[in-house]
Amino acid sequence: MLSLNFGKDPLSLVNLHKKSAQEMASDRKPCVVITGNSEEFCGNISKMLINRDIQVVRTTSTIELKRVVQLYKVDLMLFSMDFANEHTAELLKELRKSARGGIKIILVANFSLMAMKFSLSAGFDDFAALPIGEEEIIALMKSSLDHHDLESKTL
């Protein structure tokens, strides 16, 4: 399931393809991708960001995730542990190769040494422990935007 939310204005994938590259560049807002098998995980984080001036893209499949990274300039990806598997390291490499610029990918999971070790070995940029709050997400986003030299004052 792919769900898009650009601030308060939902946008369908069909309409996205109709926009020119120039229109998309001028409309550029920070973009967060939330990926996981749990609709609850994706939904809860989306709700935290709905009133911010942020593009929020939720996806629950690897195929959709790859497509989203190709279509959007993704600033931050929150990757749920329930989405991770033995192929995650290869997936992260592939996502970074096809990304439209730098991408910061964070593993979000219940705190454990095993989860932290997995995040390092698989190639995640950082680890965030559940429960994750709005302020933590905004701090991660600002860090990512600072890294990409984008304006973060609207967050």
PDB file of C-alpha atoms in Angstrom:
ATOM      1  CA  MET A   1       0.000   0.000   0.000  1.00  0.00           C
ATOM      2  CA  LEU A   2       1.386   3.368  -1.011  1.00  0.00           C
ATOM      3  CA  SER A   3       0.055   6.474   0.632  1.00  0.00           C
ATOM      4  CA  LEU A   4       1.170  10.012  -0.119  1.00  0.00           C
ATOM      5  CA  ASN A   5       0.591  13.107   1.927  1.00  0.00           C
ATOM      6  CA  PHE A   6       2.149  16.454   1.086  1.00  0.00           C
ATOM      7  CA  GLY A   7       1.525  18.503   4.180  1.00  0.00           C
ATOM      8  CA  LYS A   8      -2.239  18.817   4.353  1.00  0.00           C
ATOM      9  CA  ASP A   9      -2.780  18.160   0.622  1.00  0.00           C
ATOM     10  CA  PRO A  10      -2.961  14.507  -0.454  1.00  0.00           C
ATOM     11  CA  LEU A  11      -1.514  13.796  -3.863  1.00  0.00           C
ATOM     12  CA  SER A  12      -2.154  10.725  -5.941  1.00  0.00           C
ATOM     13  CA  LEU A  13       0.617   8.985  -7.829  1.00  0.00           C
ATOM     14  CA  VAL A  14      -1.339   9.647 -11.046  1.00  0.00           C
ATOM     15  CA  ASN A  15      -1.268  13.406 -10.492  1.00  0.00           C
ATOM     16  CA  LEU A  16       2.392  13.238  -9.535  1.00  0.00           C
ATOM     17  CA  HIS A  17       3.302  11.922 -12.982  1.00  0.00           C
ATOM     18  CA  LYS A  18       1.455  14.873 -14.582  1.00  0.00           C
ATOM     19  CA  LYS A  19       3.663  17.417 -12.811  1.00  0.00           C
ATOM     20  CA  SER A  20       6.730  18.593 -14.683  1.00  0.00           C
ATOM     21  CA  ALA A  21      10.170  18.300 -13.121  1.00  0.00           C
ATOM     22  CA  GLN A  22      10.301  22.098 -12.844  1.00  0.00           C
ATOM     23  CA  GLU A  23       6.968  22.227 -10.989  1.00  0.00           C
ATOM     24  CA  MET A  24       8.129  19.502  -8.621  1.00  0.00           C
ATOM     25  CA  ALA A  25      11.412  21.317  -7.914  1.00  0.00           C
ATOM     26  CA  SER A  26       9.639  24.592  -7.131  1.00  0.00           C
ATOM     27  CA  ASP A  27       7.163  22.758  -4.846  1.00  0.00           C
ATOM     28  CA  ARG A  28       9.991  20.976  -3.036  1.00  0.00           C
ATOM     29  CA  LYS A  29       9.255  20.225   0.576  1.00  0.00           C
ATOM     30  CA  PRO A  30      11.291  17.986   2.853  1.00  0.00           C
ATOM     31  CA  CYS A  31      10.337  14.366   2.188  1.00  0.00           C
ATOM     32  CA  VAL A  32      10.025  11.584   4.763  1.00  0.00           C
ATOM     33  CA  VAL A  33       9.392   7.998   3.700  1.00  0.00           C
ATOM     34  CA  ILE A  34       7.890   5.709   6.320  1.00  0.00           C
ATOM     35  CA  THR A  35       8.234   2.049   5.514  1.00  0.00           C
ATOM     36  CA  GLY A  36       7.068  -0.973   7.442  1.00  0.00           C
ATOM     37  CA  ASN A  37       4.723  -3.929   7.421  1.00  0.00           C
ATOM     38  CA  SER A  38       2.637  -2.456  10.216  1.00  0.00           C
ATOM     39  CA  GLU A  39      -0.091  -0.053   9.164  1.00  0.00           C
ATOM     40  CA  GLU A  40      -0.146   1.106  12.789  1.00  0.00           C
ATOM     41  CA  PHE A  41       3.559   2.079  12.687  1.00  0.00           C
ATOM     42  CA  CYS A  42       3.195   3.930   9.376  1.00  0.00           C
ATOM     43  CA  GLY A  43      -0.071   5.567  10.405  1.00  0.00           C
ATOM     44  CA  ASN A  44       1.131   6.767  13.805  1.00  0.00           C
ATOM     45  CA  ILE A  45       4.224   8.438  12.406  1.00  0.00           C
ATOM     46  CA  SER A  46       2.245   9.951   9.522  1.00  0.00           C
ATOM     47  CA  LYS A  47      -0.222  11.476  11.994  1.00  0.00           C
ATOM     48  CA  MET A  48       2.649  13.139  13.860  1.00  0.00           C
ATOM     49  CA  LEU A  49       3.807  14.853  10.676  1.00  0.00           C
ATOM     50  CA  ILE A  50       0.481  15.667   8.993  1.00  0.00           C
ATOM     51  CA  ASN A  51       0.382  19.300  10.091  1.00  0.00           C
ATOM     52  CA  ARG A  52       3.986  20.000   9.173  1.00  0.00           C
ATOM     53  CA  ASP A  53       5.131  21.299   5.809  1.00  0.00           C
ATOM     54  CA  ILE A  54       6.592  17.904   4.917  1.00  0.00           C
ATOM     55  CA  GLN A  55       5.931  15.371   2.176  1.00  0.00           C
ATOM     56  CA  VAL A  56       5.065  12.096   3.873  1.00  0.00           C
ATOM     57  CA  VAL A  57       5.146   8.903   1.840  1.00  0.00           C
ATOM     58  CA  ARG A  58       4.089   5.619   3.440  1.00  0.00           C
ATOM     59  CA  THR A  59       4.885   2.298   1.849  1.00  0.00           C
ATOM     60  CA  THR A  60       4.523  -1.318   2.886  1.00  0.00           C
ATOM     61  CA  SER A  61       6.275  -3.091   0.015  1.00  0.00           C
ATOM     62  CA  THR A  62       9.816  -3.280  -1.324  1.00  0.00           C
ATOM     63  CA  ILE A  63       8.658  -2.664  -4.898  1.00  0.00           C
ATOM     64  CA  GLU A  64       6.831   0.528  -3.876  1.00  0.00           C
ATOM     65  CA  LEU A  65       9.794   1.626  -1.778  1.00  0.00           C
ATOM     66  CA  LYS A  66      12.187   1.316  -4.721  1.00  0.00           C
ATOM     67  CA  ARG A  67       9.791   3.276  -6.937  1.00  0.00           C
ATOM     68  CA  VAL A  68       9.328   6.039  -4.354  1.00  0.00           C
ATOM     69  CA  VAL A  69      13.097   6.502  -3.999  1.00  0.00           C
ATOM     70  CA  GLN A  70      13.379   6.839  -7.776  1.00  0.00           C
ATOM     71  CA  LEU A  71      10.499   9.345  -8.040  1.00  0.00           C
ATOM     72  CA  TYR A  72      11.218  11.587  -5.051  1.00  0.00           C
ATOM     73  CA  LYS A  73      14.144  13.386  -3.528  1.00  0.00           C
ATOM     74  CA  VAL A  74      13.893  11.606  -0.169  1.00  0.00           C
ATOM     75  CA  ASP A  75      15.541  13.346   2.775  1.00  0.00           C
ATOM     76  CA  LEU A  76      14.757  10.854   5.523  1.00  0.00           C
ATOM     77  CA  MET A  77      13.532   7.271   5.594  1.00  0.00           C
ATOM     78  CA  LEU A  78      12.142   5.710   8.764  1.00  0.00           C
ATOM     79  CA  PHE A  79      12.495   1.968   8.278  1.00  0.00           C
ATOM     80  CA  SER A  80      10.585  -0.239  10.709  1.00  0.00           C
ATOM     81  CA  MET A  81      12.323  -3.319  12.091  1.00  0.00           C
ATOM     82  CA  ASP A  82       9.306  -5.414  11.026  1.00  0.00           C
ATOM     83  CA  PHE A  83      10.238  -4.634   7.405  1.00  0.00           C
ATOM     84  CA  ALA A  84      13.840  -5.786   7.805  1.00  0.00           C
ATOM     85  CA  ASN A  85      15.069  -9.214   6.758  1.00  0.00           C
ATOM     86  CA  GLU A  86      18.196 -11.004   5.561  1.00  0.00           C
ATOM     87  CA  HIS A  87      18.161  -8.955   2.319  1.00  0.00           C
ATOM     88  CA  THR A  88      18.028  -5.535   4.000  1.00  0.00           C
ATOM     89  CA  ALA A  89      21.718  -4.694   3.476  1.00  0.00           C
ATOM     90  CA  GLU A  90      21.364  -5.281  -0.281  1.00  0.00           C
ATOM     91  CA  LEU A  91      18.113  -3.297  -0.352  1.00  0.00           C
ATOM     92  CA  LEU A  92      19.760  -0.318   1.381  1.00  0.00           C
ATOM     93  CA  LYS A  93      22.624  -0.346  -1.131  1.00  0.00           C
ATOM     94  CA  GLU A  94      20.158  -0.478  -4.005  1.00  0.00           C
ATOM     95  CA  LEU A  95      18.073   2.361  -2.549  1.00  0.00           C
ATOM     96  CA  ARG A  96      21.134   4.567  -2.141  1.00  0.00           C
ATOM     97  CA  LYS A  97      22.244   3.877  -5.724  1.00  0.00           C
ATOM     98  CA  SER A  98      18.853   4.785  -7.189  1.00  0.00           C
ATOM     99  CA  ALA A  99      18.147   7.699  -4.822  1.00  0.00           C
ATOM    100  CA  ARG A 100      17.903  11.198  -6.264  1.00  0.00           C
ATOM    101  CA  GLY A 101      20.575  12.557  -3.932  1.00  0.00           C
ATOM    102  CA  GLY A 102      21.695  11.676  -0.435  1.00  0.00           C
ATOM    103  CA  ILE A 103      19.256   9.819   1.759  1.00  0.00           C
ATOM    104  CA  LYS A 104      19.383   9.276   5.519  1.00  0.00           C
ATOM    105  CA  ILE A 105      17.931   5.886   6.479  1.00  0.00           C
ATOM    106  CA  ILE A 106      17.042   5.236  10.116  1.00  0.00           C
ATOM    107  CA  LEU A 107      16.086   1.863  11.594  1.00  0.00           C
ATOM    108  CA  VAL A 108      13.187   2.280  14.037  1.00  0.00           C
ATOM    109  CA  ALA A 109      12.745  -0.587  16.494  1.00  0.00           C
ATOM    110  CA  ASN A 110      12.280  -1.505  20.125  1.00  0.00           C
ATOM    111  CA  PHE A 111      15.535  -0.903  21.937  1.00  0.00           C
ATOM    112  CA  SER A 112      17.804  -3.935  22.083  1.00  0.00           C
ATOM    113  CA  LEU A 113      21.471  -4.592  21.480  1.00  0.00           C
ATOM    114  CA  MET A 114      20.501  -7.006  18.723  1.00  0.00           C
ATOM    115  CA  ALA A 115      18.522  -4.297  16.880  1.00  0.00           C
ATOM    116  CA  MET A 116      21.372  -1.803  17.257  1.00  0.00           C
ATOM    117  CA  LYS A 117      23.909  -4.348  15.962  1.00  0.00           C
ATOM    118  CA  PHE A 118      21.617  -5.142  13.038  1.00  0.00           C
ATOM    119  CA  SER A 119      21.307  -1.436  12.170  1.00  0.00           C
ATOM    120  CA  LEU A 120      25.093  -1.108  12.025  1.00  0.00           C
ATOM    121  CA  SER A 121      25.730  -4.318  10.085  1.00  0.00           C
ATOM    122  CA  ALA A 122      22.955  -3.692   7.553  1.00  0.00           C
ATOM    123  CA  GLY A 123      24.178  -0.177   6.775  1.00  0.00           C
ATOM    124  CA  PHE A 124      21.569   2.074   8.365  1.00  0.00           C
ATOM    125  CA  ASP A 125      22.679   5.639   9.099  1.00  0.00           C
ATOM    126  CA  ASP A 126      21.213   5.655  12.587  1.00  0.00           C
ATOM    127  CA  PHE A 127      18.960   3.854  15.043  1.00  0.00           C
ATOM    128  CA  ALA A 128      15.855   5.267  16.766  1.00  0.00           C
ATOM    129  CA  ALA A 129      14.202   3.422  19.625  1.00  0.00           C
ATOM    130  CA  LEU A 130      10.452   3.003  19.925  1.00  0.00           C
ATOM    131  CA  PRO A 131       8.374   4.684  21.060  1.00  0.00           C
ATOM    132  CA  ILE A 132       9.551   7.507  18.809  1.00  0.00           C
ATOM    133  CA  GLY A 133       8.001  10.918  19.273  1.00  0.00           C
ATOM    134  CA  GLU A 134       7.309  13.857  17.001  1.00  0.00           C
ATOM    135  CA  GLU A 135      10.224  15.904  18.371  1.00  0.00           C
ATOM    136  CA  GLU A 136      12.670  13.055  17.700  1.00  0.00           C
ATOM    137  CA  ILE A 137      11.431  12.730  14.126  1.00  0.00           C
ATOM    138  CA  ILE A 138      11.703  16.487  13.584  1.00  0.00           C
ATOM    139  CA  ALA A 139      15.262  16.460  15.000  1.00  0.00           C
ATOM    140  CA  LEU A 140      16.199  13.624  12.613  1.00  0.00           C
ATOM    141  CA  MET A 141      14.615  15.537   9.732  1.00  0.00           C
ATOM    142  CA  LYS A 142      16.462  18.760  10.611  1.00  0.00           C
ATOM    143  CA  SER A 143      19.725  16.838  10.813  1.00  0.00           C
ATOM    144  CA  SER A 144      19.062  15.368   7.389  1.00  0.00           C
ATOM    145  CA  LEU A 145      18.097  18.756   5.930  1.00  0.00           C
ATOM    146  CA  ASP A 146      21.208  20.388   7.385  1.00  0.00           C
ATOM    147  CA  HIS A 147      23.193  17.630   5.718  1.00  0.00           C
ATOM    148  CA  HIS A 148      21.477  18.428   2.391  1.00  0.00           C
ATOM    149  CA  ASP A 149      21.676  22.229   2.905  1.00  0.00           C
ATOM    150  CA  LEU A 150      17.907  22.694   2.739  1.00  0.00           C
ATOM    151  CA  GLU A 151      15.795  25.100   4.717  1.00  0.00           C
ATOM    152  CA  SER A 152      14.472  23.546   7.913  1.00  0.00           C
ATOM    153  CA  LYS A 153      12.849  26.589   9.490  1.00  0.00           C
ATOM    154  CA  THR A 154       9.321  25.517   8.483  1.00  0.00           C
ATOM    155  CA  LEU A 155       9.571  22.351  10.554  1.00  0.00           C
TER     156      LEU A 155
END
